Amino acid sequence: MKIHKIPQNVTTLIFDIDSTLYTNDDYAYEQVDCQVREFARIRNMSAEDARTLVRDFRKDFAEKNDGKKISLGNLLTNFGISIEQSVQWRNELMRPEDFLVRNENLISELKILSKKYKLICVTNNPVKPARKTLEVIGISDFFEEIVGLDTCYKSKPAIEPFEKALELTNSDAKNCIAIGDRFDLDVQLPIQMGMGGIEVSGVEDLYDLHTLLK
């Protein structure tokens, strides 16, 4: 865990989902690769060639942007795949129930956090698979709202999803903490907006979060 900033008066926690509220390398890979395979299919190319195309684009993007990462949704727009198409693919192809299980440790922690803070998720996946992910883990009831790729049709690190989260929770940026596993996508912009930021290396970093926020 890396603590970038904790506001003095925290009222709202904005969570990323993937590789933040669960740790599962196989699913983290599959939810990207299922889209890359679909891209390969419609372009009549091999899956391996498509993976190489994506990998090379990411590398080139990082080299030209001070090491920053790019989301798959934003990446694919450079190859003619709209955000709307990405949403459709993810809704059809992603199956978190095949990879994830109920997490009692996280459930216990969110029970504590939910008594004091407003909780919301902001994810680069559409709301449908995101909600299914939360259900499988056993934490869906803690999150009344999810800001997904099909909420604003903008992929983090765009500002619109975070602004929507502030609107839905009726929160001021200065009272929020953004929590995620990718600094460039999940944390950096919220800090610039005036929020706090916590970068995690996996769900285990969250199990005692309430003690950190006291």
Short mmCIF file of C-alpha atoms in Angstrom, two decimals:
data_model
loop_
_atom_site.label_atom_id
_atom_site.label_comp_id
_atom_site.label_asym_id
_atom_site.label_seq_id
_atom_site.Cartn_x
_atom_site.Cartn_y
_atom_site.Cartn_z
CA MET A 1 0.00 0.00 0.00
CA LYS A 2 1.14 3.52 -0.77
CA ILE A 3 -0.65 6.41 0.93
CA HIS A 4 -0.50 9.49 -1.25
CA LYS A 5 -2.87 11.71 0.70
CA ILE A 6 -5.55 11.39 3.38
CA PRO A 7 -7.91 14.37 3.82
CA GLN A 8 -8.61 15.72 7.27
CA ASN A 9 -12.36 15.06 7.08
CA VAL A 10 -13.10 11.92 5.07
CA THR A 11 -16.73 11.24 4.20
CA THR A 12 -16.52 9.17 1.01
CA LEU A 13 -14.40 6.29 -0.31
CA ILE A 14 -14.21 5.80 -4.07
CA PHE A 15 -13.03 2.28 -4.91
CA ASP A 16 -11.69 0.84 -8.11
CA ILE A 17 -12.86 -2.77 -8.48
CA ASP A 18 -10.51 -4.94 -10.53
CA SER A 19 -7.30 -5.92 -8.72
CA THR A 20 -8.43 -3.64 -5.88
CA LEU A 21 -11.53 -5.31 -4.39
CA TYR A 22 -10.21 -8.70 -5.44
CA THR A 23 -6.83 -10.19 -6.27
CA ASN A 24 -6.93 -12.81 -8.99
CA ASP A 25 -4.28 -12.72 -11.68
CA ASP A 26 -6.12 -15.20 -13.89
CA TYR A 27 -9.26 -13.07 -14.03
CA ALA A 28 -7.31 -9.83 -14.36
CA TYR A 29 -5.70 -11.36 -17.44
CA GLU A 30 -8.85 -12.95 -18.85
CA GLN A 31 -11.03 -9.86 -18.72
CA VAL A 32 -8.50 -8.11 -20.94
CA ASP A 33 -7.63 -11.08 -23.10
CA CYS A 34 -11.25 -11.97 -23.91
CA GLN A 35 -11.56 -8.57 -25.57
CA VAL A 36 -8.24 -8.90 -27.35
CA ARG A 37 -9.37 -12.28 -28.71
CA GLU A 38 -12.64 -10.76 -29.92
CA PHE A 39 -10.70 -7.94 -31.58
CA ALA A 40 -8.53 -10.58 -33.28
CA ARG A 41 -11.61 -12.46 -34.47
CA ILE A 42 -13.26 -9.49 -36.16
CA ARG A 43 -9.95 -8.39 -37.70
CA ASN A 44 -9.18 -11.91 -38.99
CA MET A 45 -5.85 -12.09 -37.18
CA SER A 46 -4.44 -14.52 -34.67
CA ALA A 47 -4.97 -13.93 -30.97
CA GLU A 48 -1.21 -13.83 -30.46
CA ASP A 49 -0.80 -11.14 -33.12
CA ALA A 50 -3.52 -9.10 -31.44
CA ARG A 51 -1.83 -9.50 -28.06
CA THR A 52 1.43 -8.30 -29.59
CA LEU A 53 -0.34 -5.30 -31.12
CA VAL A 54 -1.80 -4.31 -27.75
CA ARG A 55 1.45 -4.94 -25.89
CA ASP A 56 3.46 -2.84 -28.37
CA PHE A 57 0.94 -0.01 -28.23
CA ARG A 58 1.08 0.05 -24.43
CA LYS A 59 4.87 0.12 -24.50
CA ASP A 60 4.95 2.93 -27.06
CA PHE A 61 2.34 4.91 -25.14
CA ALA A 62 4.31 4.62 -21.90
CA GLU A 63 7.53 5.71 -23.59
CA LYS A 64 5.82 8.80 -25.01
CA ASN A 65 3.92 9.69 -21.82
CA ASP A 66 6.45 9.49 -18.99
CA GLY A 67 5.64 5.86 -18.18
CA LYS A 68 1.88 6.37 -17.83
CA LYS A 69 -0.54 3.52 -18.53
CA ILE A 70 -3.51 3.50 -20.88
CA SER A 71 -6.76 1.63 -20.29
CA LEU A 72 -7.74 -1.07 -22.78
CA GLY A 73 -10.89 0.84 -23.70
CA ASN A 74 -8.94 3.95 -24.61
CA LEU A 75 -6.29 1.87 -26.34
CA LEU A 76 -8.79 0.12 -28.60
CA THR A 77 -10.26 3.41 -29.81
CA ASN A 78 -6.97 3.88 -31.65
CA PHE A 79 -7.86 0.78 -33.71
CA GLY A 80 -11.41 1.82 -34.52
CA ILE A 81 -13.14 0.09 -31.60
CA SER A 82 -15.49 2.56 -29.92
CA ILE A 83 -16.14 2.69 -26.20
CA GLU A 84 -19.68 1.56 -26.98
CA GLN A 85 -18.30 -1.55 -28.68
CA SER A 86 -16.00 -2.20 -25.73
CA VAL A 87 -19.01 -2.03 -23.43
CA GLN A 88 -20.86 -4.60 -25.53
CA TRP A 89 -17.89 -6.98 -25.58
CA ARG A 90 -17.39 -6.77 -21.84
CA ASN A 91 -21.07 -7.32 -21.11
CA GLU A 92 -21.08 -10.42 -23.30
CA LEU A 93 -17.68 -11.92 -22.54
CA MET A 94 -16.78 -11.28 -18.92
CA ARG A 95 -17.62 -14.01 -16.40
CA PRO A 96 -16.32 -13.13 -12.92
CA GLU A 97 -18.21 -16.06 -11.42
CA ASP A 98 -15.78 -18.43 -13.14
CA PHE A 99 -12.81 -16.94 -11.27
CA LEU A 100 -13.82 -15.19 -8.06
CA VAL A 101 -15.21 -16.33 -4.70
CA ARG A 102 -16.81 -14.78 -1.63
CA ASN A 103 -14.33 -12.82 0.50
CA GLU A 104 -15.29 -12.84 4.18
CA ASN A 105 -12.34 -10.66 5.23
CA LEU A 106 -13.37 -7.92 2.82
CA ILE A 107 -17.03 -8.23 3.81
CA SER A 108 -16.09 -7.70 7.45
CA GLU A 109 -14.01 -4.63 6.64
CA LEU A 110 -16.68 -3.04 4.44
CA LYS A 111 -19.24 -3.55 7.20
CA ILE A 112 -17.08 -1.35 9.40
CA LEU A 113 -16.34 1.24 6.73
CA SER A 114 -19.96 1.52 5.58
CA LYS A 115 -21.05 2.65 9.04
CA LYS A 116 -18.89 5.78 8.78
CA TYR A 117 -18.31 6.49 5.08
CA LYS A 118 -20.21 6.64 1.81
CA LEU A 119 -18.90 3.91 -0.50
CA ILE A 120 -18.98 3.95 -4.30
CA CYS A 121 -17.14 2.16 -7.11
CA VAL A 122 -15.64 3.74 -10.23
CA THR A 123 -14.54 1.17 -12.77
CA ASN A 124 -13.47 0.98 -16.40
CA ASN A 125 -15.78 -2.01 -16.88
CA PRO A 126 -19.51 -1.65 -17.59
CA VAL A 127 -21.94 -1.67 -14.69
CA LYS A 128 -23.34 -5.16 -15.44
CA PRO A 129 -20.11 -7.20 -15.08
CA ALA A 130 -18.94 -4.85 -12.33
CA ARG A 131 -22.10 -5.51 -10.31
CA LYS A 132 -21.73 -9.24 -10.93
CA THR A 133 -18.16 -9.06 -9.64
CA LEU A 134 -19.30 -7.41 -6.42
CA GLU A 135 -22.06 -10.02 -6.03
CA VAL A 136 -19.66 -12.93 -6.40
CA ILE A 137 -17.29 -11.44 -3.83
CA GLY A 138 -20.24 -10.86 -1.49
CA ILE A 139 -19.97 -7.07 -1.22
CA SER A 140 -22.63 -5.77 -3.63
CA ASP A 141 -24.92 -4.54 -0.84
CA PHE A 142 -22.28 -2.07 0.34
CA PHE A 143 -22.29 -0.23 -3.00
CA GLU A 144 -25.60 1.33 -3.98
CA GLU A 145 -24.01 2.97 -7.01
CA ILE A 146 -21.38 1.94 -9.54
CA VAL A 147 -19.93 4.38 -12.04
CA GLY A 148 -19.01 2.18 -14.98
CA LEU A 149 -17.74 2.52 -18.51
CA ASP A 150 -21.34 2.77 -19.72
CA THR A 151 -22.23 5.50 -17.22
CA CYS A 152 -20.24 8.30 -18.85
CA TYR A 153 -18.76 6.37 -21.79
CA LYS A 154 -15.40 7.62 -20.61
CA SER A 155 -12.55 5.43 -19.40
CA LYS A 156 -10.35 6.38 -16.45
CA PRO A 157 -8.31 8.50 -16.13
CA ALA A 158 -11.00 10.73 -17.64
CA ILE A 159 -12.44 13.19 -15.14
CA GLU A 160 -16.12 12.49 -15.92
CA PRO A 161 -16.41 9.18 -13.98
CA PHE A 162 -14.97 10.78 -10.85
CA GLU A 163 -17.21 13.83 -11.19
CA LYS A 164 -20.19 11.48 -11.49
CA ALA A 165 -19.12 9.70 -8.30
CA LEU A 166 -19.04 13.03 -6.47
CA GLU A 167 -22.50 13.84 -7.81
CA LEU A 168 -24.01 10.48 -6.85
CA THR A 169 -22.63 10.61 -3.32
CA ASN A 170 -23.24 14.36 -2.91
CA SER A 171 -19.63 14.71 -1.85
CA ASP A 172 -16.93 17.37 -2.08
CA ALA A 173 -13.65 16.21 -3.60
CA LYS A 174 -11.77 17.45 -0.53
CA ASN A 175 -13.63 14.88 1.60
CA CYS A 176 -13.03 11.85 -0.64
CA ILE A 177 -10.33 9.24 -1.00
CA ALA A 178 -9.80 7.41 -4.30
CA ILE A 179 -8.50 3.86 -3.78
CA GLY A 180 -7.10 1.71 -6.57
CA ASP A 181 -4.23 -0.44 -7.77
CA ARG A 182 -3.09 1.79 -10.65
CA PHE A 183 -1.77 5.23 -9.77
CA ASP A 184 -2.06 6.63 -13.30
CA LEU A 185 -5.66 5.51 -13.80
CA ASP A 186 -7.21 5.36 -10.33
CA VAL A 187 -5.42 7.81 -8.07
CA GLN A 188 -3.45 10.54 -9.84
CA LEU A 189 -6.37 12.52 -11.29
CA PRO A 190 -8.49 12.36 -8.10
CA ILE A 191 -5.55 13.85 -6.18
CA GLN A 192 -5.37 16.64 -8.74
CA MET A 193 -9.11 17.16 -8.18
CA GLY A 194 -8.45 17.68 -4.48
CA MET A 195 -9.18 14.17 -3.19
CA GLY A 196 -7.01 11.91 -1.14
CA GLY A 197 -5.46 8.86 -2.72
CA ILE A 198 -4.40 5.38 -1.68
CA GLU A 199 -2.64 2.97 -4.04
CA VAL A 200 -2.97 -0.72 -3.19
CA SER A 201 -1.16 -3.80 -4.40
CA GLY A 202 -4.17 -6.07 -3.86
CA VAL A 203 -7.28 -6.63 -1.79
CA GLU A 204 -5.26 -7.69 1.25
CA ASP A 205 -4.23 -4.05 1.70
CA LEU A 206 -7.86 -3.20 2.47
CA TYR A 207 -8.50 -5.65 5.29
CA ASP A 208 -7.58 -3.17 8.03
CA LEU A 209 -8.30 0.07 6.19
CA HIS A 210 -10.54 1.50 8.91
CA THR A 211 -7.64 1.69 11.37
CA LEU A 212 -5.64 3.70 8.86
CA LEU A 213 -8.45 6.23 8.47
CA LYS A 214 -9.04 6.85 12.18
#
